[in-house]
C-alpha cells in the first residue's frame, strides 16, 4: 500500500501543472517509503532520499515562479515555509544516514504529515487566490 494516495478533493489546487507536480512528489515519497520498508541498502536509500530532496527543490522553485507570475500576496511567507521544509528534510536525511536513532516509520509519518499539511493548508491558499 502506498503511503500517500492522490485524492483530488483533498489535494487539488486547481492548477494542472501544480497538481501534476504534486502527484509526482507523492510518487517519489511513496518510493522512499517502499525502499525504507523493504530494508533496502544504505546506498539505495541515500539515492532515493536524495531524489525526494531534489524533486522537492525543483517543485518549490516552479511553484514560487508561478506565484510570482500571479503576484501572489503571500509569496514571501510561502517561500519561507518552503525553505524550512527543505531544511527539515535535509536534517532528516542526514540524521538517518548518519545512523541516528530515528525510526523509519517516524520519518515516513513526518514526511506524510508535512506534505499533506502543506498542500492542504498552504498551497490551497494560492489555489483560491488564482481564481
Ligand atoms: Fe508550496
Coordinates of C-alpha atoms and ligand atoms in Angstrom, one line a residue:
X1 CA 0.0 0.0 0.0
X2 CA 1.4 3.4 -0.9
X3 CA 1.9 5.8 2.0
X4 CA 0.0 8.6 0.4
X5 CA -2.7 8.4 -2.2
X6 CA -3.6 11.3 -4.5
X7 CA -7.0 12.5 -3.8
X8 CA -8.2 15.5 -5.9
X9 CA -10.8 16.5 -3.4
X10 CA -8.1 16.8 -0.7
X11 CA -5.2 17.9 -2.7
X12 CA -6.1 19.6 -6.0
X13 CA -5.0 23.3 -6.2
X14 CA -7.0 23.7 -9.4
X15 CA -3.8 24.2 -11.4
X16 CA -2.9 21.3 -13.7
X17 CA 0.8 21.8 -13.7
X18 CA 1.0 22.0 -9.9
X19 CA -1.4 19.1 -9.5
X20 CA 0.8 17.0 -11.7
X21 CA 3.9 18.0 -9.8
X22 CA 2.2 17.2 -6.5
X23 CA 1.3 13.8 -7.9
X24 CA 4.9 13.2 -8.8
X25 CA 6.0 14.4 -5.4
X26 CA 3.7 11.9 -3.8
X27 CA 5.0 9.2 -6.0
X28 CA 8.6 9.9 -5.1
X29 CA 7.8 10.0 -1.4
X30 CA 6.0 6.7 -1.8
X31 CA 9.1 5.2 -3.4
X32 CA 11.2 6.3 -0.4
X33 CA 8.6 4.7 1.8
X34 CA 8.8 1.4 -0.2
X35 CA 12.6 1.4 0.0
X36 CA 12.5 2.0 3.7
X37 CA 10.0 -0.7 4.3
X38 CA 11.9 -3.2 2.1
X39 CA 15.0 -2.6 4.2
X40 CA 17.0 -1.6 1.1
X41 CA 20.7 -1.0 1.5
X42 CA 22.0 2.4 2.6
X43 CA 23.3 3.2 -0.9
X44 CA 19.8 2.8 -2.4
X45 CA 18.2 4.7 0.5
X46 CA 20.6 7.6 0.1
X47 CA 19.8 7.8 -3.6
X48 CA 16.0 7.7 -3.1
X49 CA 16.2 10.2 -0.2
X50 CA 18.2 12.5 -2.5
X51 CA 15.5 12.0 -5.2
X52 CA 12.9 13.3 -2.7
X53 CA 15.1 16.3 -1.9
X54 CA 15.8 17.1 -5.5
X55 CA 12.3 16.9 -6.6
X56 CA 11.1 18.9 -3.7
X57 CA 13.6 21.7 -4.6
X58 CA 12.5 21.6 -8.2
X59 CA 8.8 21.7 -7.4
X60 CA 9.2 24.5 -4.9
X61 CA 11.2 26.5 -7.4
X62 CA 8.5 26.0 -10.1
X63 CA 5.7 26.8 -7.6
X64 CA 7.4 30.0 -6.5
X65 CA 7.8 31.1 -10.1
X66 CA 4.1 30.6 -10.7
X67 CA 3.2 32.5 -7.5
X68 CA 5.4 35.3 -8.6
X69 CA 3.7 35.5 -12.0
X70 CA 0.4 35.6 -10.2
X71 CA 1.6 38.4 -7.9
X72 CA 0.5 36.2 -5.1
X73 CA 0.5 38.4 -2.0
X74 CA 1.8 35.8 0.4
X75 CA 4.7 34.7 -1.7
X76 CA 7.3 35.7 0.8
X77 CA 5.7 33.7 3.6
X78 CA 5.3 30.8 1.3
X79 CA 9.0 30.9 0.3
X80 CA 9.9 30.8 4.0
X81 CA 7.8 27.8 4.5
X82 CA 9.4 26.1 1.5
X83 CA 12.9 26.9 2.9
X84 CA 12.1 25.5 6.3
X85 CA 10.6 22.4 4.7
X86 CA 13.8 21.8 2.7
X87 CA 16.0 22.3 5.7
X88 CA 14.0 19.9 7.8
X89 CA 14.1 17.3 5.1
X90 CA 17.9 17.7 4.8
X91 CA 18.2 17.2 8.5
X92 CA 16.0 14.1 8.4
X93 CA 18.1 12.6 5.7
X94 CA 21.4 13.4 7.5
X95 CA 20.1 12.1 10.7
X96 CA 19.0 8.9 9.1
X97 CA 22.2 8.4 7.0
X98 CA 24.5 9.0 10.0
X99 CA 22.7 6.2 11.9
X100 CA 20.8 8.4 14.3
X101 CA 18.1 6.8 16.3
X102 CA 15.2 7.7 14.1
X103 CA 12.7 5.1 13.2
X104 CA 11.8 4.6 9.5
X105 CA 8.2 4.7 10.4
X106 CA 8.8 8.1 12.1
X107 CA 10.5 9.5 9.0
X108 CA 7.6 8.5 6.9
X109 CA 4.9 9.8 9.2
X110 CA 6.7 13.1 9.4
X111 CA 7.0 13.4 5.6
X112 CA 3.4 12.4 5.1
X113 CA 2.2 14.9 7.5
X114 CA 4.3 17.7 6.1
X115 CA 3.3 17.0 2.5
X116 CA -0.4 16.7 3.3
X117 CA -0.4 19.7 5.5
X118 CA 1.5 21.8 3.1
X119 CA -0.7 21.1 0.2
X120 CA -4.0 21.3 2.1
X121 CA -3.2 24.4 4.2
X122 CA -0.7 26.4 2.3
X123 CA -1.0 25.5 -1.4
X124 CA -4.8 25.7 -1.3
X125 CA -4.5 29.4 -0.3
X126 CA -2.9 30.2 -3.7
X127 CA -5.4 28.0 -5.3
X128 CA -8.2 30.2 -4.1
X129 CA -6.2 33.4 -4.9
X130 CA -5.7 32.4 -8.5
X131 CA -9.5 32.3 -9.2
Ligands
LIG1 FE1 4.0 25.2 -1.7

